[in-house]
XYZ file of C-alpha atoms in Angstrom:
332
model
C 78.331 -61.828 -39.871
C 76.409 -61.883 -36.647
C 78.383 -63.251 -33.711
C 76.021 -66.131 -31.977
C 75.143 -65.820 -28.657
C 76.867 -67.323 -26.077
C 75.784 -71.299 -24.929
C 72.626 -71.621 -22.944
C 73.728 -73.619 -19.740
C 72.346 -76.851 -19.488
C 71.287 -77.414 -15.935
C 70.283 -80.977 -14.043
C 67.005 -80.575 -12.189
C 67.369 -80.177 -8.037
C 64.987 -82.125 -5.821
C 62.818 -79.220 -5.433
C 61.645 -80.326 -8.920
C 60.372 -83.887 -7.882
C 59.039 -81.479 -4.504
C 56.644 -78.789 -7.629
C 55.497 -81.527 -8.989
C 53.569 -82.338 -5.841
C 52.688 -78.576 -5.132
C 51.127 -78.809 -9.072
C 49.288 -82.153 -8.121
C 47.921 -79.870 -4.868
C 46.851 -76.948 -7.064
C 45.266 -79.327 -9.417
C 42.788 -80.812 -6.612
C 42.020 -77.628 -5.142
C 41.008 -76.218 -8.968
C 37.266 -76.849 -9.881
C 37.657 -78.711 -13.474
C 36.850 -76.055 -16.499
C 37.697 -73.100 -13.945
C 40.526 -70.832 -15.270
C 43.912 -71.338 -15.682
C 44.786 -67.972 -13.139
C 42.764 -69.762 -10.525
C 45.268 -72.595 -11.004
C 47.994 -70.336 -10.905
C 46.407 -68.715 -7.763
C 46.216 -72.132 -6.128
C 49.742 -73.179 -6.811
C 51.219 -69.941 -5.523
C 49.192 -70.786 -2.188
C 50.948 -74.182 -2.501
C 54.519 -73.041 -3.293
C 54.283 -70.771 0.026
C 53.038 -73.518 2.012
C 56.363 -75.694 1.082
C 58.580 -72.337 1.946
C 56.563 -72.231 5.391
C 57.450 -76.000 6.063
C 61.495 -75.497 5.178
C 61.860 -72.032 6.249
C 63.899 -73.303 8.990
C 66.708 -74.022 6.466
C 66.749 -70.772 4.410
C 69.515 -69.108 4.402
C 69.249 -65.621 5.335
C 69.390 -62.589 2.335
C 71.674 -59.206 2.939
C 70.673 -56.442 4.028
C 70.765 -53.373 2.257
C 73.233 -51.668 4.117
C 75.457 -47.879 2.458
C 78.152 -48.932 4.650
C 81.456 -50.152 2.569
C 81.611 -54.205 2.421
C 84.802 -55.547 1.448
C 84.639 -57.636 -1.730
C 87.440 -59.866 -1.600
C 89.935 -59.732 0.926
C 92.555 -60.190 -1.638
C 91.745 -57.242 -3.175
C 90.931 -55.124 -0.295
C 88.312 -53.092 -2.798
C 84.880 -52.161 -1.282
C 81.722 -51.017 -2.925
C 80.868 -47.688 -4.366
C 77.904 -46.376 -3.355
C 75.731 -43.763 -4.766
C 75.354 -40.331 -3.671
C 72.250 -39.862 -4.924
C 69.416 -39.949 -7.042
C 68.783 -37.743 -10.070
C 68.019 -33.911 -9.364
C 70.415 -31.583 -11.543
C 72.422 -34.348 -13.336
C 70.495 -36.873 -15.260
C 71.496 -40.171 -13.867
C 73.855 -40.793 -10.369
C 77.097 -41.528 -10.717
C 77.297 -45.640 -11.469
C 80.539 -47.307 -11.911
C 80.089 -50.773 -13.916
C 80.416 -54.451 -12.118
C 81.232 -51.885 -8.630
C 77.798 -51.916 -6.899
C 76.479 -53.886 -3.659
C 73.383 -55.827 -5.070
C 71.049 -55.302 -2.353
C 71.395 -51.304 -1.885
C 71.573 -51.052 -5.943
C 68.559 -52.519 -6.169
C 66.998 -50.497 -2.734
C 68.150 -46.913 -4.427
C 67.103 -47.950 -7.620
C 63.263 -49.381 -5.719
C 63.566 -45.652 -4.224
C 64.024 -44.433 -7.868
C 60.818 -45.688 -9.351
C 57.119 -43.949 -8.385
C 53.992 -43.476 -10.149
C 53.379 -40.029 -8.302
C 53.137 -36.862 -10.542
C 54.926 -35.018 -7.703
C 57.765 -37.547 -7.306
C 59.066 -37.638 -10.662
C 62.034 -36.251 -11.425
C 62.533 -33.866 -14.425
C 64.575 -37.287 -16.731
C 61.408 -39.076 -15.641
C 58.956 -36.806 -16.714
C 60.556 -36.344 -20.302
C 60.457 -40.325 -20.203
C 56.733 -40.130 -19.935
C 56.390 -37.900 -22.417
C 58.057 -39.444 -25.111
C 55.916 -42.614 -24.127
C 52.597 -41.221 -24.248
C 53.191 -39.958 -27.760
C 54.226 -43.402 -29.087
C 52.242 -45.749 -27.090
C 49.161 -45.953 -28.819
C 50.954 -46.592 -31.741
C 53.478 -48.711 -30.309
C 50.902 -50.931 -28.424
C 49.065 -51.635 -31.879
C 52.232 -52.398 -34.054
C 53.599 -55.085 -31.409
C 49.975 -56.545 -31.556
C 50.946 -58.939 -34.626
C 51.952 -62.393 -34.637
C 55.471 -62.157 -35.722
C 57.044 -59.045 -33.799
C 59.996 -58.975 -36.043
C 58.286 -58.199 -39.522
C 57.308 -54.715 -37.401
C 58.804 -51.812 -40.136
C 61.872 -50.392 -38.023
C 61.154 -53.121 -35.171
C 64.623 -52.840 -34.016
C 64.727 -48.788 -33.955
C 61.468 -49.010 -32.291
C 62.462 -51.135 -29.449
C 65.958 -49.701 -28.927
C 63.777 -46.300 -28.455
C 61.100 -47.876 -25.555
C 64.412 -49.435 -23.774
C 65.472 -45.941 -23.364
C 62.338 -44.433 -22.127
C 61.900 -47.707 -19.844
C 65.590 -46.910 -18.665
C 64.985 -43.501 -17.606
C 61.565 -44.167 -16.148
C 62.834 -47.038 -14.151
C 66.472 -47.559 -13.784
C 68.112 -44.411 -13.193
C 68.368 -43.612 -16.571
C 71.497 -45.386 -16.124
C 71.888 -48.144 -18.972
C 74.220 -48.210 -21.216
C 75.197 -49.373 -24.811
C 73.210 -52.256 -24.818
C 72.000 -53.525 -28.452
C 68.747 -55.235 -28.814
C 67.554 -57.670 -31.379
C 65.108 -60.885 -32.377
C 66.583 -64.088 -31.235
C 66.796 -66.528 -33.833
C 66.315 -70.117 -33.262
C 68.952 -71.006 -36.397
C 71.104 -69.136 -33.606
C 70.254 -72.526 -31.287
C 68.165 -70.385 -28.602
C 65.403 -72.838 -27.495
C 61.476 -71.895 -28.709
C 61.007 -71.674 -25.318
C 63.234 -69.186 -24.604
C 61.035 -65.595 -23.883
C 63.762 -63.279 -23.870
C 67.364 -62.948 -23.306
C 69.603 -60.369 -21.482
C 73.183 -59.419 -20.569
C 75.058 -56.609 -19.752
C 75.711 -55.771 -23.606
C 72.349 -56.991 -25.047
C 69.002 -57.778 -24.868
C 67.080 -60.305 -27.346
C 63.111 -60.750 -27.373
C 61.764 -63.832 -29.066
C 59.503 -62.967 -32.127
C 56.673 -65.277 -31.862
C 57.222 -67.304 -28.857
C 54.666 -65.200 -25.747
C 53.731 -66.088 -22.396
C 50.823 -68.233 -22.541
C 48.505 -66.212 -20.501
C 45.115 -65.771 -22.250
C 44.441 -62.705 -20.596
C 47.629 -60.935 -21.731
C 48.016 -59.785 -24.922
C 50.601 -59.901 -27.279
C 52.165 -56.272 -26.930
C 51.881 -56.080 -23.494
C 53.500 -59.531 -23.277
C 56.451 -58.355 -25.383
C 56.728 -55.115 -23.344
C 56.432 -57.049 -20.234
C 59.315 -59.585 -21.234
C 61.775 -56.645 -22.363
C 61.661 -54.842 -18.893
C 62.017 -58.523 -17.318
C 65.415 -58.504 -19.679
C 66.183 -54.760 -18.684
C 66.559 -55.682 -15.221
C 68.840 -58.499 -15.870
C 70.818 -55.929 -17.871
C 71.169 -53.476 -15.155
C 71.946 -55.604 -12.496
C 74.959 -57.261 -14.792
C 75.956 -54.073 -15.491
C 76.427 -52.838 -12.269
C 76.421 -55.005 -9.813
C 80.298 -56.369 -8.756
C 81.036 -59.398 -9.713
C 81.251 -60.929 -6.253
C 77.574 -60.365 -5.104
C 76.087 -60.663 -8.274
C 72.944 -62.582 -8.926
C 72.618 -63.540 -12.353
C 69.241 -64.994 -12.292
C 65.741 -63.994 -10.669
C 66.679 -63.998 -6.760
C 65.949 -61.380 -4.281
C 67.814 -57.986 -5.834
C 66.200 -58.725 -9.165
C 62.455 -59.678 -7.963
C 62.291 -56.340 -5.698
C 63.411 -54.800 -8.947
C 60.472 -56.703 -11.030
C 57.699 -55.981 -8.194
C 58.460 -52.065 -7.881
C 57.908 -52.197 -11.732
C 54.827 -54.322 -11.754
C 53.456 -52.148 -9.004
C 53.890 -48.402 -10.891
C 53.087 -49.598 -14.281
C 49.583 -49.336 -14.468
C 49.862 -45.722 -13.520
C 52.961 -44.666 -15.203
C 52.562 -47.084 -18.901
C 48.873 -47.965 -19.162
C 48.843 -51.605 -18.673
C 49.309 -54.401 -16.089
C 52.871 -55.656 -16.701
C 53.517 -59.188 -15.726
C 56.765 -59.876 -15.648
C 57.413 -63.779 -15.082
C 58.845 -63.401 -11.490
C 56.915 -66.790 -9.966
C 58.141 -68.826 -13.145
C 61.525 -67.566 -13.381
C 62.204 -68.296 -9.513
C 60.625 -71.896 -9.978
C 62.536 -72.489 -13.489
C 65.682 -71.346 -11.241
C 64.676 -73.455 -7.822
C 63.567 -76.291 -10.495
C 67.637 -76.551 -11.709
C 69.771 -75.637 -8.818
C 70.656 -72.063 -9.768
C 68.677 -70.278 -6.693
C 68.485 -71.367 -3.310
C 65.027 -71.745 -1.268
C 63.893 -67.942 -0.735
C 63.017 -67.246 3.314
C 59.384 -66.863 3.921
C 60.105 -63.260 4.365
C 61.450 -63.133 1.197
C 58.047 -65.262 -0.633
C 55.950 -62.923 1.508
C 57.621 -59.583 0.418
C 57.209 -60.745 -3.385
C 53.495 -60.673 -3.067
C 52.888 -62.720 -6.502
C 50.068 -62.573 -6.469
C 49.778 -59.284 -6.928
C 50.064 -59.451 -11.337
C 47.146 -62.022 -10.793
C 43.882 -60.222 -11.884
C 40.774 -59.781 -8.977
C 38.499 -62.219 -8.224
C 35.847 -60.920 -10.571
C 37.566 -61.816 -13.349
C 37.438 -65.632 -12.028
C 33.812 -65.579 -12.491
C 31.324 -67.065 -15.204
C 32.468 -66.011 -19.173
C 35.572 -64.897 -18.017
C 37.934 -64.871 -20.755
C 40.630 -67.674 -19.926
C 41.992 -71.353 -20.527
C 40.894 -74.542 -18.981
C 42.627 -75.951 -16.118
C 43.696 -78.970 -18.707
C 45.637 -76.672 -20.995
C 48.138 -75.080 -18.639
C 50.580 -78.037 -17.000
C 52.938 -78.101 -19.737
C 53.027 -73.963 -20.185
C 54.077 -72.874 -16.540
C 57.317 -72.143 -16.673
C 56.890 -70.459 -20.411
C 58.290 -67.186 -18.952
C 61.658 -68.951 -17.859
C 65.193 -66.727 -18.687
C 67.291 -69.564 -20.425
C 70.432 -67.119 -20.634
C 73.049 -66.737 -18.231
């Protein structure tokens, strides 16, 4: 018998909740009625930097990468292993689990990830191979409705997690078992996908409401948001680790979103805006600096203006309120 997943924390909305609600009322008046639902999205990114901008004052400030040691508890005197280096001879650097600074784990691994031909290591390259022969066919069995009638859908997507792993995160995840989440299992409809350091579940049928995403690259898009949460738990000790979608995990989730065009084929959007507003929305992240807002750029997974014009293929302004925060992580 299956063991069920752990309990989804319940979490009591923070006043930055009562503080989106106004940002979404200030998107809404600067969106023409009937334009598209990105150009709302656009419009309330513009609005949620404005608010950062008027309370940077009392952000608190993020770390530093830094490959000096920093003490992780003084009462146990341990510090942080660092690695030596990225992947040449050996396959993956040497990681040690729940050991790893956040901030330079996620700067080495940032280093790790390229779209250039020349840059890519040897593990990398055999990564892309594998993934150009199954893509086609990948991309067109993930296409239907209900992901987990796909024949050998679990063998499948335990086989892209490891060419995602090598291509993007050093090659260095282990043992972690994938599978549908179930919502007998109590794991809300809403729920996307969910992650630890031992597994990662995708919902079936539930996708990110975007009309202009479809549904494999949705799926593929929402297991590499998991993979990062599963790589970070993994390695990251347990006093600086971020469990959610702050500032170690959304470098992470930019880097990927800006090499996967080139490297897999297909814009990957990968929820970063409505995780960190799901998070800010119940407490579990603080305010990010403007530094921080500006580095995200997210923007950048929004298509280019000429796709805002007449006939292009997207929802109403009307449809999208209740659908923002679709792309939420409800594990953890």
């Amino acid at each position: 018998m299956a063991l069920l997943p752990e309990p989804i924390p319940v979490h009591v909305l923070s006043p930055f909740s009562q503080a989106f609600s106004k940002m979404r009322m200030k998107a809404y008046a600067e969106t023409h009625l009937g334009a598209s639902g990105l150009r709302f999205k656009e419009n309330l990114i513009k609005a949620f930097i404005e608010y950062v901008r008027s309370q940077d004052e009392i952000c608190c400030g993020r770390p530093e990468p830094s490959p000096e040691g920093i003490v992780v508890a003084w009462w146990k005197k341990q510090k942080h292993r660092h690695i030596a280096g990225l992947p040449q001879g050996r396959l993956y650097p040497k990681l040690k689990r729940r050991s790893h600074e956040s901030a330079y784990l996620a700067e080495v691994t940032c280093h790790y990830i390229t779209d250039k031909d020349a840059d890519l290591n040897l593990i990398q390259k055999k990564a892309l191979q594998r993934w150009e022969k199954v893509k086609n066919e990948l991309m067109d069995s993930m296409a239907i409705k209900d992901a987990s009638l796909i024949a050998d859908g679990h063998g499948i997507i335990q086989s892209v997690i490891s060419i995602f792993n090598d291509l993007f995160l050093l090659g260095a995840l282990r043992r972690v078992k994938f599978d549908w989440i179930r919502e007998a299992e109590g794991v809300p409809d809403m729920a996307l996908g969910y992650g630890s350091d031992s597994s990662i579940q995708l919902h079936p049928t539930s996708l990110n409401s975007d009309p202009e995403v479809s549904l494999a690259v949705s799926r593929l898009s929402t297991l590499l948001h998991e993979m990062i949460h599963a790589f970070l738990a993994q390695f990251t000790c347990s006093s600086c680790k971020k469990l959610w979608h702050g500032r170690d995990w959304q470098v992470l989730a930019k880097r990927i979103e800006e090499v996967a065009p080139g490297l897999l084929g297909f814009r990957a959007a990968l929820g970063r805006f409505d995780g960190l507003i799901y998070d800010l929305k119940h407490g579990i992240e603080k305010l990010p600096s403007m530094h921080d807002v500006l580095h995200y750029n997210f923007e950048q997974v929004l298509p280019t203006d000429e796709l805002y014009g007449e006939g292009a293929p997207s929802k109403l302004v009307e449809d999208i309120p209740t659908k923002l925060v679709k792309s939420r992580r409800l594990s953890w």
